[in-house]
CSV table of C-alpha atoms and ligand atoms in Angstrom, one decimal:
chain,number,residue,atom,x,y,z
A,1031,MET,CA,0.0,0.0,0.0
A,1032,SER,CA,1.3,3.5,-0.8
A,1033,LYS,CA,-0.3,6.9,-0.8
A,1034,TYR,CA,0.8,7.3,-4.4
A,1035,TRP,CA,-1.5,4.5,-5.6
A,1036,THR,CA,-4.9,5.3,-6.9
A,1037,GLU,CA,-7.8,4.0,-4.8
A,1038,LEU,CA,-8.6,1.4,-7.6
A,1039,VAL,CA,-5.1,0.0,-7.5
A,1040,GLY,CA,-5.4,-0.5,-3.7
A,1041,GLN,CA,-8.6,-2.4,-4.2
A,1042,LEU,CA,-7.4,-4.8,-7.0
A,1043,GLU,CA,-7.0,-8.5,-6.3
A,1044,PRO,CA,-4.6,-9.5,-9.0
A,1045,TYR,CA,-4.7,-12.9,-10.7
A,1046,ILE,CA,-2.4,-15.5,-9.2
A,1047,PRO,CA,-0.8,-17.7,-11.8
A,1048,GLY,CA,0.2,-21.3,-11.1
A,1049,GLU,CA,3.6,-21.7,-9.5
A,1050,GLN,CA,6.6,-21.6,-11.9
A,1051,PRO,CA,9.3,-23.4,-9.8
A,1052,GLN,CA,12.9,-22.9,-11.0
A,1053,ASP,CA,13.7,-26.5,-10.2
A,1054,LEU,CA,13.5,-28.4,-13.5
A,1055,GLN,CA,13.3,-31.8,-11.7
A,1056,ILE,CA,9.8,-31.0,-10.6
A,1057,ILE,CA,7.0,-32.7,-12.6
A,1058,LYS,CA,4.9,-29.7,-13.6
A,1059,LEU,CA,1.3,-30.5,-14.2
A,1060,ASN,CA,-0.1,-27.3,-12.8
A,1061,THR,CA,-0.4,-24.7,-15.6
A,1062,ASN,CA,-1.5,-26.7,-18.7
A,1063,GLU,CA,1.7,-26.1,-20.6
A,1064,ASN,CA,2.5,-28.6,-23.4
A,1065,PRO,CA,5.0,-31.3,-22.4
A,1066,TYR,CA,6.4,-31.4,-25.9
A,1067,PRO,CA,8.8,-28.9,-27.4
A,1068,PRO,CA,7.5,-26.6,-30.2
A,1069,SER,CA,8.1,-27.7,-33.8
A,1070,ALA,CA,11.7,-28.1,-34.9
A,1071,ASP,CA,10.9,-25.5,-37.6
A,1072,VAL,CA,10.4,-23.0,-34.7
A,1073,ALA,CA,13.9,-23.8,-33.4
A,1074,LYS,CA,15.3,-23.3,-36.9
A,1075,ALA,CA,13.5,-20.0,-37.4
A,1076,VAL,CA,14.8,-18.7,-34.1
A,1077,LYS,CA,18.4,-19.9,-34.8
A,1078,THR,CA,18.5,-18.4,-38.2
A,1079,PHE,CA,16.8,-15.2,-37.2
A,1080,PRO,CA,18.6,-12.1,-38.4
A,1081,HIS,CA,19.3,-10.6,-35.0
A,1082,ASP,CA,20.6,-7.3,-36.4
A,1083,SER,CA,16.9,-6.5,-37.2
A,1084,LEU,CA,16.1,-6.4,-33.5
A,1085,ARG,CA,17.5,-2.9,-33.6
A,1086,LEU,CA,14.3,-1.9,-35.3
A,1087,TYR,CA,10.8,-1.8,-34.1
A,1088,PRO,CA,8.6,-4.5,-35.4
A,1089,ASP,CA,5.7,-4.0,-37.9
A,1090,PRO,CA,3.0,-2.3,-35.7
A,1091,GLU,CA,0.3,-4.2,-37.7
A,1092,SER,CA,2.1,-7.6,-37.6
A,1093,SER,CA,1.0,-8.0,-41.2
A,1094,ALA,CA,3.0,-11.1,-42.0
A,1095,LEU,CA,1.7,-12.9,-38.9
A,1096,THR,CA,-1.9,-11.7,-39.4
A,1097,GLN,CA,-1.8,-12.9,-43.0
A,1098,ALA,CA,-0.5,-16.3,-42.0
A,1099,LEU,CA,-3.2,-16.7,-39.3
A,1100,ALA,CA,-6.0,-15.4,-41.6
A,1101,ALA,CA,-4.9,-17.9,-44.3
A,1102,TYR,CA,-4.8,-20.7,-41.7
A,1103,HIS,CA,-8.4,-20.0,-40.6
A,1104,GLY,CA,-9.7,-19.1,-44.1
A,1105,LEU,CA,-10.6,-15.6,-43.0
A,1106,ASP,CA,-9.6,-12.1,-44.2
A,1107,THR,CA,-6.8,-10.2,-42.4
A,1108,SER,CA,-9.4,-7.6,-41.3
A,1109,GLN,CA,-11.0,-10.3,-39.2
A,1110,LEU,CA,-7.9,-11.0,-37.2
A,1111,PHE,CA,-6.3,-9.3,-34.2
A,1112,VAL,CA,-3.0,-10.4,-32.5
A,1113,GLY,CA,-1.7,-9.6,-29.0
A,1114,ASN,CA,0.9,-10.4,-26.4
A,1115,GLY,CA,-0.7,-13.7,-25.2
A,1116,SER,CA,-4.4,-14.2,-25.2
A,1117,ASP,CA,-4.5,-12.7,-21.7
A,1118,GLU,CA,-3.6,-9.4,-23.3
A,1119,VAL,CA,-6.1,-9.9,-26.1
A,1120,LEU,CA,-8.8,-10.7,-23.4
A,1121,ALA,CA,-7.9,-7.6,-21.4
A,1122,HIS,CA,-8.3,-5.5,-24.6
A,1123,CYS,CA,-11.7,-7.2,-25.3
A,1124,PHE,CA,-13.0,-6.3,-21.8
A,1125,GLN,CA,-12.0,-2.7,-22.3
A,1126,THR,CA,-13.3,-2.5,-25.9
A,1127,PHE,CA,-16.6,-4.2,-25.6
A,1128,PHE,CA,-17.7,-4.6,-22.0
A,1129,LYS,CA,-18.0,-1.1,-20.6
A,1130,ASN,CA,-21.8,-1.1,-20.7
A,1131,GLN,CA,-24.6,-0.2,-18.4
A,1132,LYS,CA,-25.6,-3.8,-18.0
A,1133,PRO,CA,-23.5,-6.4,-16.2
A,1134,ILE,CA,-21.5,-8.9,-18.3
A,1135,LEU,CA,-22.1,-12.6,-17.6
A,1136,PHE,CA,-19.7,-15.5,-17.1
A,1137,ALA,CA,-20.0,-18.8,-15.3
A,1138,ASP,CA,-19.4,-19.2,-11.6
A,1139,ILE,CA,-16.7,-21.7,-12.4
A,1140,SER,CA,-14.6,-20.3,-15.2
A,1141,TYR,CA,-11.2,-18.7,-15.9
A,1142,SER,CA,-10.4,-16.7,-12.8
A,1143,PHE,CA,-8.9,-13.8,-14.9
A,1144,TYR,CA,-12.4,-12.6,-15.9
A,1145,PRO,CA,-13.3,-11.1,-12.5
A,1146,VAL,CA,-9.8,-9.5,-12.4
A,1147,TYR,CA,-10.2,-7.7,-15.7
A,1148,SER,CA,-13.7,-6.7,-14.7
A,1149,ALA,CA,-12.3,-5.0,-11.5
A,1150,LEU,CA,-9.4,-3.4,-13.5
A,1151,TYR,CA,-11.8,-1.8,-16.0
A,1152,GLN,CA,-14.6,-1.3,-13.5
A,1153,ILE,CA,-17.0,-3.5,-15.4
A,1154,ASP,CA,-20.1,-4.9,-13.6
A,1155,TYR,CA,-20.4,-8.6,-13.8
A,1156,ARG,CA,-22.8,-11.4,-12.7
A,1157,THR,CA,-21.9,-15.0,-12.5
A,1158,VAL,CA,-24.2,-17.7,-13.9
A,1159,ALA,CA,-24.1,-21.1,-12.1
A,1160,LEU,CA,-23.0,-24.1,-14.1
A,1161,ASN,CA,-25.5,-26.9,-13.9
A,1162,ASP,CA,-24.9,-29.8,-11.5
A,1163,ALA,CA,-22.9,-31.7,-14.1
A,1164,PHE,CA,-20.7,-28.5,-14.5
A,1165,GLY,CA,-22.2,-27.8,-17.9
A,1166,ILE,CA,-23.3,-24.5,-19.5
A,1167,ASP,CA,-27.1,-24.1,-19.7
A,1168,PRO,CA,-27.7,-21.4,-22.4
A,1169,ALA,CA,-31.2,-20.7,-21.0
A,1170,ALA,CA,-29.5,-19.4,-17.8
A,1171,TYR,CA,-27.9,-16.6,-20.0
A,1172,ARG,CA,-31.3,-15.3,-21.2
A,1173,GLN,CA,-31.2,-12.2,-19.0
A,1174,PRO,CA,-30.3,-8.6,-19.8
A,1175,ASN,CA,-26.5,-8.4,-20.1
A,1176,GLY,CA,-23.7,-6.2,-21.5
A,1177,GLY,CA,-21.8,-9.2,-22.9
A,1178,ILE,CA,-21.0,-12.9,-22.3
A,1179,ILE,CA,-17.6,-14.6,-22.0
A,1180,ILE,CA,-17.2,-18.4,-21.9
A,1181,PRO,CA,-14.1,-20.6,-22.4
A,1182,ASN,CA,-14.7,-23.6,-24.7
A,1183,PRO,CA,-13.7,-26.1,-23.4
A,1184,ASN,CA,-14.4,-24.5,-20.0
A,1185,ALA,CA,-11.5,-24.0,-17.5
A,1186,PRO,CA,-10.9,-25.5,-15.1
A,1187,THR,CA,-13.5,-28.2,-15.7
A,1188,GLY,CA,-12.3,-29.2,-19.2
A,1189,ILE,CA,-16.0,-29.7,-20.3
A,1190,ALA,CA,-16.8,-28.6,-23.9
A,1191,MET,CA,-19.9,-26.9,-25.3
A,1192,THR,CA,-21.3,-28.0,-28.6
A,1193,LEU,CA,-21.6,-25.5,-31.5
A,1194,ASP,CA,-25.4,-25.8,-31.1
A,1195,THR,CA,-25.1,-24.4,-27.6
A,1196,ILE,CA,-22.9,-21.6,-28.9
A,1197,ARG,CA,-25.4,-20.8,-31.7
A,1198,GLU,CA,-28.2,-20.7,-29.1
A,1199,LEU,CA,-26.2,-18.2,-27.0
A,1200,LEU,CA,-25.5,-16.1,-30.1
A,1201,ASN,CA,-29.2,-16.2,-31.2
A,1202,ASP,CA,-30.6,-15.4,-27.8
A,1203,ASN,CA,-28.3,-12.4,-27.1
A,1204,ASP,CA,-27.6,-9.3,-29.2
A,1205,SER,CA,-24.8,-8.5,-26.9
A,1206,LEU,CA,-21.2,-9.7,-27.8
A,1207,VAL,CA,-20.4,-13.3,-27.0
A,1208,ILE,CA,-16.7,-14.1,-26.6
A,1209,ILE,CA,-15.6,-17.7,-26.8
A,1210,ASP,CA,-12.2,-18.2,-25.2
A,1211,GLU,CA,-10.7,-21.2,-27.2
A,1212,ALA,CA,-7.5,-21.6,-25.2
A,1213,TYR,CA,-8.0,-25.4,-25.2
A,1214,VAL,CA,-10.1,-26.0,-28.3
A,1215,ASP,CA,-7.5,-27.9,-30.2
A,1216,PHE,CA,-7.7,-30.8,-27.6
A,1217,GLY,CA,-11.1,-31.9,-28.7
A,1218,ALA,CA,-13.8,-29.2,-28.8
A,1219,ASP,CA,-15.5,-27.8,-32.0
A,1220,SER,CA,-14.2,-24.3,-32.9
A,1221,ALA,CA,-16.7,-21.5,-33.2
A,1222,VAL,CA,-14.4,-19.9,-35.9
A,1223,GLU,CA,-16.7,-21.4,-38.5
A,1224,LEU,CA,-19.6,-19.2,-37.2
A,1225,ILE,CA,-17.9,-15.9,-37.5
A,1226,LEU,CA,-19.3,-14.9,-40.9
A,1227,ASP,CA,-22.8,-15.7,-39.6
A,1228,TYR,CA,-22.7,-13.8,-36.4
A,1229,ALA,CA,-21.7,-10.1,-36.0
A,1230,ASN,CA,-21.8,-10.6,-32.2
A,1231,LEU,CA,-19.2,-13.4,-32.0
A,1232,LEU,CA,-15.6,-13.0,-31.1
A,1233,VAL,CA,-13.3,-16.0,-30.7
A,1234,VAL,CA,-10.0,-15.8,-28.8
A,1235,ARG,CA,-7.2,-18.3,-29.2
A,1236,THR,CA,-3.6,-18.8,-28.0
A,1237,PHE,CA,-0.3,-20.4,-29.0
A,1238,SER,CA,0.4,-21.2,-25.3
A,1239,LYS,CA,-1.2,-24.6,-25.0
A,1240,SER,CA,-1.6,-26.7,-28.2
A,1241,ARG,CA,1.4,-25.0,-29.9
A,1242,SER,CA,3.8,-25.4,-27.0
A,1243,LEU,CA,4.7,-21.7,-27.1
A,1244,ALA,CA,3.6,-20.4,-23.7
A,1245,GLY,CA,7.0,-18.7,-23.4
A,1246,LEU,CA,6.6,-16.8,-26.7
A,1247,ARG,CA,3.4,-14.9,-25.6
A,1248,LEU,CA,1.1,-14.9,-28.6
A,1249,GLY,CA,-2.7,-14.8,-28.6
A,1250,TYR,CA,-5.3,-13.7,-31.2
A,1251,ALA,CA,-8.9,-12.9,-31.8
A,1252,LEU,CA,-11.1,-13.6,-34.7
A,1253,GLY,CA,-14.4,-11.9,-35.5
A,1254,GLN,CA,-16.1,-9.6,-38.1
A,1255,SER,CA,-14.0,-6.6,-39.1
A,1256,ALA,CA,-16.0,-4.0,-37.1
A,1257,LEU,CA,-15.1,-5.9,-33.9
A,1258,ILE,CA,-11.4,-6.2,-34.9
A,1259,GLU,CA,-11.3,-2.4,-35.7
A,1260,GLY,CA,-12.4,-1.7,-32.1
A,1261,LEU,CA,-9.7,-3.9,-30.7
A,1262,ASN,CA,-7.1,-2.1,-32.9
A,1263,ARG,CA,-8.2,1.3,-31.6
A,1264,VAL,CA,-7.7,0.2,-28.0
A,1265,LYS,CA,-4.4,-1.6,-28.8
A,1266,ASN,CA,-3.0,1.5,-30.7
A,1267,SER,CA,-3.9,3.6,-27.6
A,1268,PHE,CA,-2.0,1.2,-25.4
A,1269,ASN,CA,1.1,-0.3,-27.2
A,1270,SER,CA,1.9,0.0,-30.9
A,1271,TYR,CA,4.2,-3.0,-30.8
A,1272,PRO,CA,2.9,-5.9,-28.7
A,1273,ILE,CA,4.3,-8.5,-31.0
A,1274,GLY,CA,8.1,-8.7,-31.3
A,1275,ARG,CA,9.9,-9.6,-34.5
A,1276,LEU,CA,11.1,-12.9,-33.1
A,1277,THR,CA,7.6,-13.8,-31.9
A,1278,SER,CA,6.2,-13.3,-35.3
A,1279,VAL,CA,8.8,-15.4,-37.1
A,1280,ALA,CA,8.5,-18.2,-34.6
A,1281,ALA,CA,4.7,-18.2,-34.7
A,1282,ILE,CA,4.6,-18.4,-38.5
A,1283,ALA,CA,7.1,-21.3,-38.4
A,1284,SER,CA,4.7,-23.1,-36.0
A,1285,LEU,CA,1.7,-22.5,-38.2
A,1286,ASP,CA,3.6,-23.9,-41.2
A,1287,ASP,CA,4.3,-27.2,-39.5
A,1288,GLU,CA,0.8,-28.6,-39.4
A,1289,ASN,CA,2.0,-32.2,-39.3
A,1290,TYR,CA,3.9,-31.8,-36.0
A,1291,PHE,CA,1.0,-29.8,-34.5
A,1292,GLN,CA,-1.4,-32.7,-35.3
A,1293,ARG,CA,0.9,-35.3,-33.9
A,1294,CYS,CA,1.4,-33.5,-30.6
A,1295,ARG,CA,-2.3,-32.9,-30.2
A,1296,SER,CA,-3.1,-36.6,-30.8
A,1297,ARG,CA,-0.4,-37.7,-28.5
A,1298,ILE,CA,-1.8,-35.6,-25.7
A,1299,ILE,CA,-5.3,-36.7,-26.3
A,1300,ALA,CA,-4.2,-40.4,-26.2
A,1301,THR,CA,-2.3,-39.8,-22.9
A,1302,ARG,CA,-5.4,-38.1,-21.6
A,1303,THR,CA,-7.5,-41.2,-22.2
A,1304,TRP,CA,-4.9,-43.4,-20.5
A,1305,LEU,CA,-4.6,-41.1,-17.5
A,1306,ASN,CA,-8.4,-40.8,-17.2
A,1307,ASP,CA,-8.7,-44.6,-16.9
A,1308,GLU,CA,-5.9,-45.0,-14.5
A,1309,LEU,CA,-7.3,-42.3,-12.2
A,1310,VAL,CA,-10.8,-43.9,-12.3
A,1311,ASN,CA,-9.1,-47.2,-11.2
A,1312,LEU,CA,-7.6,-45.3,-8.3
A,1313,GLY,CA,-11.0,-44.1,-7.1
A,1314,PHE,CA,-11.2,-40.7,-8.7
A,1315,GLU,CA,-14.2,-39.1,-10.3
A,1316,VAL,CA,-12.9,-37.6,-13.6
A,1317,LEU,CA,-15.0,-34.9,-15.4
A,1318,PRO,CA,-15.2,-35.6,-19.2
A,1319,SER,CA,-12.3,-33.5,-20.6
A,1320,SER,CA,-11.9,-32.0,-24.1
A,1321,SER,CA,-8.8,-30.2,-23.0
A,1322,ASN,CA,-5.2,-30.9,-22.0
A,1323,PHE,CA,-6.0,-31.3,-18.4
A,1324,LEU,CA,-8.3,-33.5,-16.2
A,1325,PHE,CA,-10.5,-32.1,-13.4
A,1326,VAL,CA,-10.8,-34.8,-10.7
A,1327,GLN,CA,-11.9,-35.5,-7.2
A,1328,HIS,CA,-11.2,-38.5,-5.0
A,1329,SER,CA,-13.9,-40.5,-3.2
A,1330,SER,CA,-12.1,-40.5,0.2
A,1331,HIS,CA,-9.0,-38.2,0.0
A,1332,PRO,CA,-9.5,-34.4,0.2
A,1333,ALA,CA,-8.0,-32.5,-2.8
A,1334,SER,CA,-6.0,-30.2,-0.5
A,1335,ASP,CA,-4.2,-33.1,1.1
A,1336,LEU,CA,-3.5,-34.8,-2.2
A,1337,TYR,CA,-2.2,-31.5,-3.6
A,1338,LEU,CA,0.3,-31.2,-0.7
A,1339,GLU,CA,1.3,-34.8,-0.7
A,1340,LEU,CA,2.0,-34.7,-4.5
A,1341,LYS,CA,4.0,-31.6,-4.0
A,1342,LYS,CA,6.2,-33.4,-1.4
A,1343,ALA,CA,6.6,-36.1,-4.0
A,1344,GLY,CA,7.9,-33.5,-6.5
A,1345,ILE,CA,4.7,-33.3,-8.6
A,1346,LEU,CA,2.8,-30.0,-8.9
A,1347,VAL,CA,-0.9,-30.0,-9.8
A,1348,ARG,CA,-3.4,-27.2,-9.3
A,1349,HIS,CA,-5.8,-26.8,-6.5
A,1350,PHE,CA,-8.4,-24.0,-6.5
A,1351,ASN,CA,-9.7,-23.1,-3.0
A,1352,SER,CA,-13.0,-21.7,-4.3
A,1353,ALA,CA,-16.7,-22.5,-3.9
A,1354,ARG,CA,-18.0,-25.8,-5.5
A,1355,ILE,CA,-14.5,-26.9,-6.7
A,1356,ASN,CA,-12.3,-26.9,-3.6
A,1357,ASN,CA,-12.3,-30.7,-3.5
A,1358,TYR,CA,-11.1,-31.0,-7.1
A,1359,LEU,CA,-7.6,-31.1,-8.5
A,1360,ARG,CA,-6.7,-29.9,-12.0
A,1361,ILE,CA,-4.0,-32.1,-13.6
A,1362,SER,CA,-2.4,-31.0,-16.8
A,1363,ILE,CA,-1.7,-33.8,-19.3
A,1364,GLY,CA,2.1,-34.3,-19.2
A,1365,SER,CA,4.3,-36.6,-21.3
A,1366,GLU,CA,3.6,-40.3,-21.0
A,1367,GLU,CA,6.5,-40.7,-18.5
A,1368,GLU,CA,5.2,-37.8,-16.3
A,1369,CYS,CA,1.8,-39.3,-16.2
A,1370,VAL,CA,3.2,-42.7,-15.3
A,1371,ALA,CA,5.1,-41.1,-12.4
A,1372,LEU,CA,2.0,-39.3,-11.3
A,1373,ILE,CA,0.0,-42.6,-11.2
A,1374,SER,CA,2.8,-44.4,-9.2
A,1375,ALA,CA,2.9,-41.5,-6.7
A,1376,LEU,CA,-0.8,-41.6,-6.3
A,1377,GLU,CA,-0.8,-45.4,-5.9
A,1378,GLN,CA,1.7,-44.9,-3.0
A,1379,LEU,CA,-0.3,-42.1,-1.4
A,1380,LEU,CA,-3.7,-43.8,-1.7
A,1381,ASN,CA,-2.6,-47.4,-0.8
A,1382,PRO,CA,0.6,-47.1,1.2
A,1383,VAL,CA,2.5,-50.3,1.5
A,1384,PRO,CA,2.6,-51.1,5.2
A,1385,THR,CA,6.2,-50.8,6.4
A,1386,GLN,CA,7.6,-54.0,8.0
A,1387,ILE,CA,8.0,-53.6,11.7
A,1388,PRO,CA,11.5,-55.0,12.5
A,1389,ARG,CA,11.4,-57.6,15.3
Q,1848,PLP,C1,-4.1,-20.3,-20.5
Q,1848,PLP,C2,-5.4,-19.5,-20.8
Q,1848,PLP,C3,-5.4,-18.3,-21.4
Q,1848,PLP,C4,-4.2,-17.4,-21.5
Q,1848,PLP,O1,-3.3,-17.8,-22.4
Q,1848,PLP,P1,-2.0,-16.9,-22.8
Q,1848,PLP,O2,-2.2,-16.8,-24.3
Q,1848,PLP,O3,-0.9,-17.7,-22.4
Q,1848,PLP,O4,-2.1,-15.6,-22.2
Q,1848,PLP,C5,-6.6,-17.7,-21.7
Q,1848,PLP,N1,-7.8,-18.3,-21.4
Q,1848,PLP,C6,-7.8,-19.5,-20.7
Q,1848,PLP,C7,-9.1,-20.1,-20.4
Q,1848,PLP,C8,-6.6,-20.1,-20.4
Q,1848,PLP,O5,-6.6,-21.3,-19.7
């Protein structure tokens, strides 16, 4: 606290990201990073990058990257916006679209950055309860609102909405509906194909999860050009150059290696199926996941205990101490070896082998 802060800054409750331990020995299944490296083409692009050019500011419009992304999604460059991670894109979205008289709506169990942006930009919000199966009920969103934001698949549940549910939300509301597709590549249907049909749809995506590039910081939004123009007005009133030269080159290399992208994705989905079954065998309830993590609770062991015991065993998972989900753990899908190590650690914790008492 300082007398130089504004009152608003004193009141903020900033988002707390998952732990990033410096110890590389730790098995990190807590922030949904990809266990596999980015494409070898990304490594090559970085190694051969003309570093002299770093002297110069990058293209403020990130034209090459925007063109590559537009081509990838079959859209026009005017329907694409890029930012420094999708968190930055989301922050710009809140500021651009959500400063309305009516409260915006998001689920009671959802990405915990949404209330933080709302506080930062002083936007009113109301949470809408997920149903008992932790699903989205579009009828619950039929109420006056200044906008809606939902991750698909949802975080931290991993449960996906169908495109029919999304269409229903878009038809029922003339406010803007933002679909946060951070995890869509792991098994949900993308709403990108609805963009030309709906002027009130904006889709936000990231290179952090499915493209193994969390350290690069690149996110983007797709929507009709009037929406994108609004985002650019805010971005150009904030930072002309959110995308560095190196970021752009590395991201384009990643997009060009579709084959590697598909292989990584499939491998994570296969590991997810394996881990799901193993956890069920150990007495866990596992929510149906379309993402690169599982949201689980155990029939007899509290999540807070398991979290601490796993941490002692050198495995980090995520525990959210919030209403309705404080007995769940969110476990990122790691490599096959990491998931095997997790299962052996859990076997030991849940069924400890009795130690022999020496006579
Ligand atoms: C990880 C995540 C993001 C942020 O991704 P970055 O592009 O790394 O900023 C956005 N939304 C959800 C739901 C996420 O889980």
